[in-house]
Coordinates of C-alpha atoms in Angstrom, one line a residue:
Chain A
X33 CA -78.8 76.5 59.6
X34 CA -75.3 75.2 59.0
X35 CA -75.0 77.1 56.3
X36 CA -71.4 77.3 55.5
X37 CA -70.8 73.5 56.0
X38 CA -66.9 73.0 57.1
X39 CA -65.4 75.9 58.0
X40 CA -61.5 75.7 58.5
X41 CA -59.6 78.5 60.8
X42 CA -56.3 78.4 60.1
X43 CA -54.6 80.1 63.0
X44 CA -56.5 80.0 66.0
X45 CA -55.9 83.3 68.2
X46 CA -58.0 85.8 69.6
X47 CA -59.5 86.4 65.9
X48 CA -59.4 82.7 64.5
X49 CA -60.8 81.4 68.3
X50 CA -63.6 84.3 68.1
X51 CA -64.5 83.8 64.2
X52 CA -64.7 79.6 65.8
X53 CA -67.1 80.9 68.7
X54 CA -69.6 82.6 66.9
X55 CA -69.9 79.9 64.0
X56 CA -70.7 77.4 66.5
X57 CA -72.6 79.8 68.8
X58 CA -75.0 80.9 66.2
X59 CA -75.0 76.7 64.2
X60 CA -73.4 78.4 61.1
X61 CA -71.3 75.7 60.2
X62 CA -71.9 72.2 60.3
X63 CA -68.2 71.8 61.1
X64 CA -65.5 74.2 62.3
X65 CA -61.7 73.0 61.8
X66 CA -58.8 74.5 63.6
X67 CA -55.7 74.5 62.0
X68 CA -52.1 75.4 63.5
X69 CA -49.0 74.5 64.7
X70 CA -49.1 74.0 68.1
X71 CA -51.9 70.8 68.8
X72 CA -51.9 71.3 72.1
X73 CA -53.2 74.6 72.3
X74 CA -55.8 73.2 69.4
X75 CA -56.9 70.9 71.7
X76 CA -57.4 73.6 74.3
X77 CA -59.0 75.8 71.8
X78 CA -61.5 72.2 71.2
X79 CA -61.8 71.8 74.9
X80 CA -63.5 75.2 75.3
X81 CA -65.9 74.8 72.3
X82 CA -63.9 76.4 70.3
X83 CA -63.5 74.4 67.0
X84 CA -64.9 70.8 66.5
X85 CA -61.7 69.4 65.0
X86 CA -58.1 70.4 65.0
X87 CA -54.8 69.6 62.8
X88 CA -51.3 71.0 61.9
X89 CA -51.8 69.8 59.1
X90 CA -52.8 72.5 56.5
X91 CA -53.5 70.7 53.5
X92 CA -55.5 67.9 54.9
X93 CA -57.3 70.6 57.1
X94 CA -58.6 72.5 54.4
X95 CA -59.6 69.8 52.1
X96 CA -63.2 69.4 52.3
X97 CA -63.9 73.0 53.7
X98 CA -66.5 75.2 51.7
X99 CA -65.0 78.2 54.0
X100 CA -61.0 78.6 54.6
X101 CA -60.5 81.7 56.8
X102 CA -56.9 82.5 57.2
X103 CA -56.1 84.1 60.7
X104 CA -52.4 83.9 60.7
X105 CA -50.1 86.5 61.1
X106 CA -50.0 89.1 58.4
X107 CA -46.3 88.3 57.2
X108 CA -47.8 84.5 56.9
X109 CA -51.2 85.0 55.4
X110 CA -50.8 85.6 51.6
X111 CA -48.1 82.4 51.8
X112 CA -51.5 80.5 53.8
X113 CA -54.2 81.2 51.3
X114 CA -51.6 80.1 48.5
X115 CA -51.0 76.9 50.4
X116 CA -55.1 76.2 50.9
X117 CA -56.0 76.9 47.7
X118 CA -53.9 74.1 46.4
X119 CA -55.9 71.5 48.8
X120 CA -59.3 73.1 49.0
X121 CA -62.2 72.4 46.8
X122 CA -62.5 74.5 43.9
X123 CA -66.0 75.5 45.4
X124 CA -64.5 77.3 48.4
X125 CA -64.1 80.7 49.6
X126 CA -60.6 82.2 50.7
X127 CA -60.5 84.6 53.0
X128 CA -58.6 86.0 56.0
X129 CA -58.8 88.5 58.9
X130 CA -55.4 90.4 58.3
X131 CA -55.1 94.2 59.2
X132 CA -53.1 95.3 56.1
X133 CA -54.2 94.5 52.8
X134 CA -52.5 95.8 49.5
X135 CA -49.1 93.2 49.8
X136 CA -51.0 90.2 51.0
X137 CA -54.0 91.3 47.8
X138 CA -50.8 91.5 45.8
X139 CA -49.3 88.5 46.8
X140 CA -52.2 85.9 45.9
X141 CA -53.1 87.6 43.0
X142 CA -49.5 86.5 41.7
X143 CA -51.3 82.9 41.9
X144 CA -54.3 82.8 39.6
X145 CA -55.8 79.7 41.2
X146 CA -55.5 81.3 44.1
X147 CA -57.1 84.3 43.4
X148 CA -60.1 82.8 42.0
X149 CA -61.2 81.6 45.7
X150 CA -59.8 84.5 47.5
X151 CA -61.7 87.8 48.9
X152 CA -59.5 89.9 51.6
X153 CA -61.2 91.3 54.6
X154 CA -60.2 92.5 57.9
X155 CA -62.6 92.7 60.6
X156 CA -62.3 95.8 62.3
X157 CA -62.3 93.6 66.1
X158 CA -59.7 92.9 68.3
X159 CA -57.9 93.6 71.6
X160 CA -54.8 94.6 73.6
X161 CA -54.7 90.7 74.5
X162 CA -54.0 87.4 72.4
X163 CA -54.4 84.0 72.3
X164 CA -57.6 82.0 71.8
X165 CA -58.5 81.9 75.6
X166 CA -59.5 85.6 75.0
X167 CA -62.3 84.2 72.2
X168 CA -65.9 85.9 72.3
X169 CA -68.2 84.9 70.4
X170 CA -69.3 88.2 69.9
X171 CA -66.3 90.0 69.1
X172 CA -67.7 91.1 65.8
X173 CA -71.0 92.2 66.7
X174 CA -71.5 95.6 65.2
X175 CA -68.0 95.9 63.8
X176 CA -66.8 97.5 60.7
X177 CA -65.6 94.5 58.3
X178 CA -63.6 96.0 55.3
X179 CA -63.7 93.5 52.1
X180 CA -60.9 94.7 49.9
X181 CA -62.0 92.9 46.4
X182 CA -59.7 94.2 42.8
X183 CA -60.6 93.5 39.4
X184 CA -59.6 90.1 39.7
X185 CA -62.5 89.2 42.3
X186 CA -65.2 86.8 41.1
X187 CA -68.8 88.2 42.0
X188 CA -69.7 85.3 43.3
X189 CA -66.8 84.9 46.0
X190 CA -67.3 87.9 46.9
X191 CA -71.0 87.3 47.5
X192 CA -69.9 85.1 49.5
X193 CA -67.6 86.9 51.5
X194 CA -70.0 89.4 52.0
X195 CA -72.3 86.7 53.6
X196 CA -70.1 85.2 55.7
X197 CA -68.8 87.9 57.1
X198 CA -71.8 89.5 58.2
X199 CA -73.4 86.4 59.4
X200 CA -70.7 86.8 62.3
X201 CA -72.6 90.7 62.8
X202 CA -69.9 92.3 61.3
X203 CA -71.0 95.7 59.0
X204 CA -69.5 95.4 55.7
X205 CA -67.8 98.4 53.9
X206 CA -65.9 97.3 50.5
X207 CA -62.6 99.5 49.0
X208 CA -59.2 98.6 46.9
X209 CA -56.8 97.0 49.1
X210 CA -54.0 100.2 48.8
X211 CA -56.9 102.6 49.9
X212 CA -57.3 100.2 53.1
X213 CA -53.8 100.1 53.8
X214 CA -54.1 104.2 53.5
X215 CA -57.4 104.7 55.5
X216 CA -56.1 102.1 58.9
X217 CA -52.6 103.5 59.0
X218 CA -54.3 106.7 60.2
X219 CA -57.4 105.0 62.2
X220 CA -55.8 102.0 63.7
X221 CA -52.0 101.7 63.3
X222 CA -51.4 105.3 63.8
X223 CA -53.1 105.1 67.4
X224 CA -51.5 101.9 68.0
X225 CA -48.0 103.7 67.3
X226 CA -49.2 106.9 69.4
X227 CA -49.9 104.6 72.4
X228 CA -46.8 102.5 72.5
X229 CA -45.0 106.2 72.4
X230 CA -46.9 107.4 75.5
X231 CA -46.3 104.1 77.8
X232 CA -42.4 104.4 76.7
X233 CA -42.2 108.4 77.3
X234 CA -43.6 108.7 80.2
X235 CA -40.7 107.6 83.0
X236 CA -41.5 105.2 85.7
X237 CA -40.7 106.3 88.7
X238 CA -43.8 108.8 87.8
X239 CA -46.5 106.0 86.8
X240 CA -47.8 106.4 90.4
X241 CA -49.0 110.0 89.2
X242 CA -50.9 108.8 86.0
X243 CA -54.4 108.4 85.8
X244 CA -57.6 108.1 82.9
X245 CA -55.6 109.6 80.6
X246 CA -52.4 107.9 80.3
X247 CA -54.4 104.5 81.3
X248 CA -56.6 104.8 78.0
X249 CA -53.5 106.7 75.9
X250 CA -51.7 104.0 76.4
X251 CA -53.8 100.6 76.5
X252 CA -53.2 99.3 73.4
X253 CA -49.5 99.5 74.1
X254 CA -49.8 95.9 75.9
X255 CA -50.6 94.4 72.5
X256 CA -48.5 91.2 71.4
X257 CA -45.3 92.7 69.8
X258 CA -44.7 90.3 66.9
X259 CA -48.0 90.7 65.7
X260 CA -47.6 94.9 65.8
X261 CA -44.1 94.8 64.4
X262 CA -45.6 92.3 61.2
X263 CA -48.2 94.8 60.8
X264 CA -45.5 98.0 61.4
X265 CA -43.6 96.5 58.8
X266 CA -46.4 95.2 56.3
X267 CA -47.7 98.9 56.1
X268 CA -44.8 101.1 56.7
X269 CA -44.8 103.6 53.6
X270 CA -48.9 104.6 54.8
X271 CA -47.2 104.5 58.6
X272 CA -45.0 106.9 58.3
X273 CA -47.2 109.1 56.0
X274 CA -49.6 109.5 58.9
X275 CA -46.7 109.6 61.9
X276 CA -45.5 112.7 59.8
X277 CA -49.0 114.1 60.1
X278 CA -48.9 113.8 63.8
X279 CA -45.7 115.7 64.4
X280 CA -46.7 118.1 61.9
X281 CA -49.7 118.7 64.8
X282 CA -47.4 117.9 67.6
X283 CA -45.0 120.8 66.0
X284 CA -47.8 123.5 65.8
X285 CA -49.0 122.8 69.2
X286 CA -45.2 123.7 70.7
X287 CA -44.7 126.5 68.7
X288 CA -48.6 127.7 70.1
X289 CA -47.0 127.2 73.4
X290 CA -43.5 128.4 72.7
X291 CA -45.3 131.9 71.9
X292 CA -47.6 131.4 74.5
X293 CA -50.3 132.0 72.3
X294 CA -54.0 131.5 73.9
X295 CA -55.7 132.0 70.9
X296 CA -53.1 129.6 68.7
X297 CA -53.6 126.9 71.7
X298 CA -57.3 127.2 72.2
X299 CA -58.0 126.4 68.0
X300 CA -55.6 123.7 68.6
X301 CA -57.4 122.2 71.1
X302 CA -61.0 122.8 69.5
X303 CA -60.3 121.4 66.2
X304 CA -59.7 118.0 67.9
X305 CA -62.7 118.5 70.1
X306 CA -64.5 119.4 67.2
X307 CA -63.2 115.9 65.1
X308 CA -63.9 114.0 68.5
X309 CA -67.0 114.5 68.9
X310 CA -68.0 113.7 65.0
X311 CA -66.7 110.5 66.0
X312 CA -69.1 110.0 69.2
X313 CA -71.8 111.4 67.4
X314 CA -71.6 108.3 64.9
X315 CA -71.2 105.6 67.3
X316 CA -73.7 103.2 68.4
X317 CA -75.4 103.6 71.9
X318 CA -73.3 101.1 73.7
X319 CA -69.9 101.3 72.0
Chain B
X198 CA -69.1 113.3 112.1
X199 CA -69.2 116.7 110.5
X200 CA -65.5 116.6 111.4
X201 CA -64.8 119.7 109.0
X202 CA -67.6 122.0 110.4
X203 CA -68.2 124.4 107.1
X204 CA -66.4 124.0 103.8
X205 CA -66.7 126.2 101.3
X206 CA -66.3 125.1 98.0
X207 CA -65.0 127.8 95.6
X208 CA -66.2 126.7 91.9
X209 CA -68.8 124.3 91.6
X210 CA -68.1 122.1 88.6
X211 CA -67.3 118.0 88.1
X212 CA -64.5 118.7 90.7
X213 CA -65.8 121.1 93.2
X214 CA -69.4 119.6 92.7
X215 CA -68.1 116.0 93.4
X216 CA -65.8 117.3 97.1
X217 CA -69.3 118.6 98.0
X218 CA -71.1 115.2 97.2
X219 CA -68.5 113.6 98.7
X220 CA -68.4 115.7 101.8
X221 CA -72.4 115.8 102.2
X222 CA -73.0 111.7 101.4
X223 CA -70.2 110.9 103.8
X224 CA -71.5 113.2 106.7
X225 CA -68.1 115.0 106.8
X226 CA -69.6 118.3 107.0
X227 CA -72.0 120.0 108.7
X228 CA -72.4 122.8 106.0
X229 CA -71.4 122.9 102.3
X230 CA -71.2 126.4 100.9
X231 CA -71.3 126.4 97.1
X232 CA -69.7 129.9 95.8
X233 CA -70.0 130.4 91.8
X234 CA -70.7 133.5 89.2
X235 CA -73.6 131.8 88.0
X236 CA -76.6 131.6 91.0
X237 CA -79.0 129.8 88.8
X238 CA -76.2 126.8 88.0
X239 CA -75.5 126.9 92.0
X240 CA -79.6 126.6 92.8
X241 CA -79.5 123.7 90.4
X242 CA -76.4 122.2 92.1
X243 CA -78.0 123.3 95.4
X244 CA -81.4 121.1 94.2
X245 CA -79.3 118.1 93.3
X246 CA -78.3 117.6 96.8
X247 CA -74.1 118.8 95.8
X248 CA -74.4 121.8 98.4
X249 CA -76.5 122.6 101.5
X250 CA -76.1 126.8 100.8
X251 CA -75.1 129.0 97.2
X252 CA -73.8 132.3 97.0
X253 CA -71.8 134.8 94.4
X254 CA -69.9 136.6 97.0
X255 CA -67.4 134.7 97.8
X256 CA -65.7 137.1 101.0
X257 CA -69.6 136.1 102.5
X258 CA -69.2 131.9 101.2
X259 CA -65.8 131.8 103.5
X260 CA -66.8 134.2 106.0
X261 CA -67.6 131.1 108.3
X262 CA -65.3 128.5 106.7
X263 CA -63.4 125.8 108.6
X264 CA -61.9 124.9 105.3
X265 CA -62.1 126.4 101.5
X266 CA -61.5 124.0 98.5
X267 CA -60.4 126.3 95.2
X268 CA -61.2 124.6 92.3
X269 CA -62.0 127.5 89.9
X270 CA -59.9 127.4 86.4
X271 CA -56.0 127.3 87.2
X272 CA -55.6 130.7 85.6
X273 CA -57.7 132.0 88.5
X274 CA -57.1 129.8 91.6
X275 CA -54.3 132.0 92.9
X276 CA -56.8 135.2 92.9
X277 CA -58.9 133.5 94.3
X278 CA -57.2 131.4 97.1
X279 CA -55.9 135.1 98.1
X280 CA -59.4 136.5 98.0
X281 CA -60.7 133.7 100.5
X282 CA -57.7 134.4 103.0
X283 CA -59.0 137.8 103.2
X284 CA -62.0 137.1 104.4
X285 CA -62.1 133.5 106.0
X286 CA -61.3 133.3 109.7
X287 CA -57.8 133.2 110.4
X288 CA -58.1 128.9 111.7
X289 CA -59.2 128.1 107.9
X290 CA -57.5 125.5 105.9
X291 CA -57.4 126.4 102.2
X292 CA -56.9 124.2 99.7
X293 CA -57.4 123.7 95.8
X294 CA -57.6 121.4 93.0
X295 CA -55.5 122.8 90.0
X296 CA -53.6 120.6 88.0
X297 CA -51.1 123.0 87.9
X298 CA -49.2 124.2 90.9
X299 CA -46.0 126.2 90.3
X300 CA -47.4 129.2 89.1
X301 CA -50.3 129.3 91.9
X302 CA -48.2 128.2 94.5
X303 CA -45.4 131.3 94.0
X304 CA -48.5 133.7 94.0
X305 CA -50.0 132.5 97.2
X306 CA -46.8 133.0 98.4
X307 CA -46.5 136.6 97.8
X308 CA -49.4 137.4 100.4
X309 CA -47.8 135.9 103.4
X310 CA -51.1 136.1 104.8
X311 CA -53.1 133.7 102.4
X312 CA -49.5 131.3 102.5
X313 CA -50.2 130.7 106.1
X314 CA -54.1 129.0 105.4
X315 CA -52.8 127.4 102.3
X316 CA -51.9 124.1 100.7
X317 CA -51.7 123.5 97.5
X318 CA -53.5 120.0 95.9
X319 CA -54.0 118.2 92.8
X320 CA -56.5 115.0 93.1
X321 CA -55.8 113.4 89.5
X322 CA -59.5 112.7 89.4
X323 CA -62.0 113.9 86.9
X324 CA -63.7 113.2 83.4
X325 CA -64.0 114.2 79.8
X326 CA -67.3 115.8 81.0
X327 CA -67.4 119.6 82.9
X328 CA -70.0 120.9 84.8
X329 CA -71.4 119.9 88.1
X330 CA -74.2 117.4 86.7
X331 CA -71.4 114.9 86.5
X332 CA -70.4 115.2 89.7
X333 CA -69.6 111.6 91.5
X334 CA -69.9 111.3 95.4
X335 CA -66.8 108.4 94.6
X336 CA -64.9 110.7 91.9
X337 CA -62.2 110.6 94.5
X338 CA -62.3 107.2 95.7
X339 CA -58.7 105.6 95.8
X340 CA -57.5 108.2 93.3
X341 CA -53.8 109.9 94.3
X342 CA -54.4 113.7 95.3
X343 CA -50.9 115.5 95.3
X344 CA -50.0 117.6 97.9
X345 CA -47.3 120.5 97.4
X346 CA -46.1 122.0 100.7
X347 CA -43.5 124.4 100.5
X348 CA -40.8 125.7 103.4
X349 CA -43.9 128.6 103.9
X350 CA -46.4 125.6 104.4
X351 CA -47.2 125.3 108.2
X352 CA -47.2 122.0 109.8
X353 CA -50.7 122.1 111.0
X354 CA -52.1 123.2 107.8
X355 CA -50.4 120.5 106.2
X356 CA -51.9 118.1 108.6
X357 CA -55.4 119.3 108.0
X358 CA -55.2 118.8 104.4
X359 CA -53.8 115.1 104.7
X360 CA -57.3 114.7 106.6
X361 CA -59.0 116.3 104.3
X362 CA -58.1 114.7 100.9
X363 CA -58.1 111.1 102.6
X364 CA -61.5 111.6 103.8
X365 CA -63.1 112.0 100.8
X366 CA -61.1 108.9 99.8
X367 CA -57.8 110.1 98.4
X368 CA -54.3 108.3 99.0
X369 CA -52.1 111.2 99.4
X370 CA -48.8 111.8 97.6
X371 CA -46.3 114.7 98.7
X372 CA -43.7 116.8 96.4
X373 CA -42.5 119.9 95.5
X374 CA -44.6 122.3 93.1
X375 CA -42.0 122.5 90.5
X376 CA -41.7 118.8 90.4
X377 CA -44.9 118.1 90.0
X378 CA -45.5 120.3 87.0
X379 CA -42.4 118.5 85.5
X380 CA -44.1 115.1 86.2
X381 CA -48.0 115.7 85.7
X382 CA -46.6 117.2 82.2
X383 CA -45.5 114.0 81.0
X384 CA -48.5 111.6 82.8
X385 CA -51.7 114.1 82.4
X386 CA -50.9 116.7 79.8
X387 CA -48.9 114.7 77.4
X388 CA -51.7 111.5 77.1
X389 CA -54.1 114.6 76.5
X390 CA -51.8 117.0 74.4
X391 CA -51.3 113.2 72.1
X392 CA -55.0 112.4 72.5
X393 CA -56.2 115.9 70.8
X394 CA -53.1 115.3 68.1
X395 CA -54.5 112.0 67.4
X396 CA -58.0 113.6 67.0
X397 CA -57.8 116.4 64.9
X398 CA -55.0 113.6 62.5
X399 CA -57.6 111.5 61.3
X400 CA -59.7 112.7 58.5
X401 CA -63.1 113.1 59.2
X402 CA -64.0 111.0 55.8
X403 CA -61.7 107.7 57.8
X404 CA -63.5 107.7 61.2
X405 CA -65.7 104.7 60.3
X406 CA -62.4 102.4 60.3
X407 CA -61.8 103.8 63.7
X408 CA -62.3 101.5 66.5
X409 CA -61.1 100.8 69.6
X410 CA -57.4 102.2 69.7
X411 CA -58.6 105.1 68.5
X412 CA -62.1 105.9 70.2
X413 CA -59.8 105.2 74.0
X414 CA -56.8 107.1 72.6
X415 CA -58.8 110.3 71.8
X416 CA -61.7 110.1 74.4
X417 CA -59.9 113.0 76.3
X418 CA -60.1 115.2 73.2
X419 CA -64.0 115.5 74.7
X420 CA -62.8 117.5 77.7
X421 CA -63.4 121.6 77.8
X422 CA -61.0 123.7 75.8
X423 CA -61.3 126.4 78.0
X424 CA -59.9 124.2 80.7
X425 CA -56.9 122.5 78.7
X426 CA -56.2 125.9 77.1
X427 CA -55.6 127.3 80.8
X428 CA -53.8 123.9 81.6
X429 CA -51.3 124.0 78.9
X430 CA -50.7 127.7 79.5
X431 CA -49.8 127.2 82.8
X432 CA -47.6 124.2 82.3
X433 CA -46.6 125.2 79.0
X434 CA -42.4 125.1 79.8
X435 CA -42.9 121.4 81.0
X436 CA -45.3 120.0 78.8
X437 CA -43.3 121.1 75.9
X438 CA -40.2 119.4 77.4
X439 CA -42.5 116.2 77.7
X440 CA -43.8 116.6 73.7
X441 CA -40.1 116.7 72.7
X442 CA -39.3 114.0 74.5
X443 CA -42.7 112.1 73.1
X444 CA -41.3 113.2 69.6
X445 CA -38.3 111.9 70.2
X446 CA -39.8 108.4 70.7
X447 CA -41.9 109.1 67.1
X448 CA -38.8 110.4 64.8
X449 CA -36.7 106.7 66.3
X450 CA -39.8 104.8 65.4
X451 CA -40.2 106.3 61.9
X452 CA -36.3 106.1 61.0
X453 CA -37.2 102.3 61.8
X454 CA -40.0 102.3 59.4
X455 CA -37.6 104.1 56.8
X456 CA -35.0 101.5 57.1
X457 CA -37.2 97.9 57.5
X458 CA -35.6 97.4 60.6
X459 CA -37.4 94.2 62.2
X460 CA -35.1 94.5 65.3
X461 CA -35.3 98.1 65.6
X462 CA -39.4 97.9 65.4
X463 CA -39.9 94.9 67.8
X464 CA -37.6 96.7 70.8
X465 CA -39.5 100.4 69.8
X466 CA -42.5 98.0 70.4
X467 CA -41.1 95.8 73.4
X468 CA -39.7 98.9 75.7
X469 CA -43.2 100.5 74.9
X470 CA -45.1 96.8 76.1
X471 CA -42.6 96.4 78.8
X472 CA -43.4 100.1 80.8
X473 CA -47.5 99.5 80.6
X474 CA -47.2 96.0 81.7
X475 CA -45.4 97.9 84.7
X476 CA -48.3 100.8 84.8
X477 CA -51.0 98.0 84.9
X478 CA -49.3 95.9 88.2
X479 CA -49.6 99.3 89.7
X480 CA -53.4 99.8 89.5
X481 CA -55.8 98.8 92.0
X482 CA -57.8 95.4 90.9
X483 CA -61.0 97.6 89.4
X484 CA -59.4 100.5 87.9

């Protein structure tokens, strides 16, 4: 048991406070420190069996850990895992939970030391809400963790990334950190984009009259809007390349119904139940 | 009990299977006539307990009718809800459940005869699924069902269909046809219209990286395409009014992302936040 010794979370949200959960829950660390800015809500986080420990103080947080996991906002996190590797051991592992990868990969990688501890990942897990108080312990289970390692990646850290992250249940998948960025602008930041648009198009005073569709179109719309505008920005070129695919779609779809055009509108539809239903079929059962 | 003597229900799929499972399990009724194309589907809806009696000929399923629910495709509720009036007894109440209502509600109209019986409805109730086997005695419960009297409506029809809406567990909303195309364009067909866009956007190759935003923001992509094909047709003047405007609302986003603009990406964001937090302190505790 205990087989990652001291882990430290450094940022404990919904993410850090779950990655602190199932550590404990399952006796995978022998030690779990929470690091942030705010010590009250550390102590909470403690409190509720979150962490064991807590401190704002980065450097002295990190300094016996054999795990760092940086949960911090993705405009903060390259700047974070710069910072620990300067007070963990040399032994550690670096790595963090961000949703975009190629500027934060770049980033450390522009600090050797650094990169010799580091292995990005981003747990495919989250939620519409935030804050550690929303912690499960199994908010991994049977996830998607993408490791985004480069030519620069020891084998053994990333060994080690690869066992960490799956002892929380996540599935690992492995690709370059620009080919990430490229795959979740279409599968997570495009939808997030698509739902925001809905909840702010459809007017008001006409809520009353929406129902499944609208509630799940838009759901993720009530996500925290700092952390959606850091990831906007952090991943903006692959953005926009897959918003310009959408209204290409959007596009032929008015033009079907311009022209009134049953067999135009009927494809339309079909190719997306066609795609949907790929997706269903590789699901598991209770997803 | 059996307050509505016969009902016939016109089309027995989720919708018109789940009024007779509603009707039956609350005791509302003291027969339910199921009238389809297909006998052998209305035997098996028949043996499920959705309908006491099935038949194909619909001028003998409303001979006897006390009221007549229409809930055939919306390209054919109009034939039909003129059909019924030509044979149901002049005290009938007919009714239907199209999502659309302009377009059938002017037909009707031409037969004076069949716009004395009639009242046009909407329950904005159903399910990614079709067919009768997913029928739900509660597929109605607290959901809005629209009503859309017109100056041809009479008052006692109008009353009857209050009563019968409610008692299946509706909470009943009134306007004009035309407006509700305008607004069930922007809170039904738009979420589905950007839920098949979304869909058929992603490359198959990505859909392991999709999670949660995505799998709710498609899951209406899984619905018939007959169905939406008919849908969009009908609505087709409104719902591309509502895409234009949900375009709109992706070209302001995008010109944010061109530029790097932090403030104009956490506003895009914030209104979007700001409208669902509003859509959820409208829905009832379980919903």
């Amino acid at each position: 048991m205990d087989r990652f010794g001291t882990v430290a979370v450094v940022g404990v949200g919904l993410i850090g406070g779950s990655i602190g959960l199932a550590l404990r829950s399952r006796g995978l660390a022998s030690t779990v420190v929470g690091v942030g800015r705010d010590l009250q809500a550390l102590e909470q986080a403690r409190h509720r069996g979150v962490i064991d420990r807590a401190t704002t103080d980065l450097a002295q947080g990190v300094a016996e850990a054999d795990v760092v996991v940086v949960c911090t906002p993705v405009g903060r996190v390259a700047l974070d895992v710069r910072r620990a590797s300067e007070s963990a051991p040399k032994t550690a592992l670096i790595t963090d939970a961000g949703s975009t990868k190629r500027r934060i990969v770049e980033e450390v990688e522009k600090t050797p030391s650094a990169a010799e501890l580091f292995v990005g990942a981003h747990p495919l897990a989250g939620s519409e809400r935030s804050g550690s108080a929303f912690s499960k312990a199994d908010l991994f289970r049977d996830r998607v963790c993408v490791l985004t390692p480069t030519a620069k990646t020891p084998a053994s850290r990333l060994r080690a990334a690869r066992g960490f992250w799956s002892s929380l249940g996540c599935r690992i998948l492995e690709m370059g950190p620009v080919e990430h960025d490229e795959v979740v602008a279409y599968t997570s930041h495009l939808p997030h984009a698509l739902a925001a648009s809905l909840a702010a198009t459809v007017p008001v005073d006409w809520l009353p009259l929406a129902a499944g569709a609208f509630r799940d179109g838009s759901r993720v719309a009530g996500a925290d809007t700092e952390l959606w505008t850091a990831i906007f920005r952090e991943n903006r070129g692959p953005l926009m390349t897959a918003v310009g695919a959408l209204q290409d779609r959007l596009a032929t779809l008015k033009y079907a119904l311009m022209n009134d055009d049953e067999d135009a509108i009927r494809r339309w539809w079909d190719d997306a139940r066609t795609r949907r239903a790929l997706f269903e079929a590789q699901q598991p059962p209770e997803s």
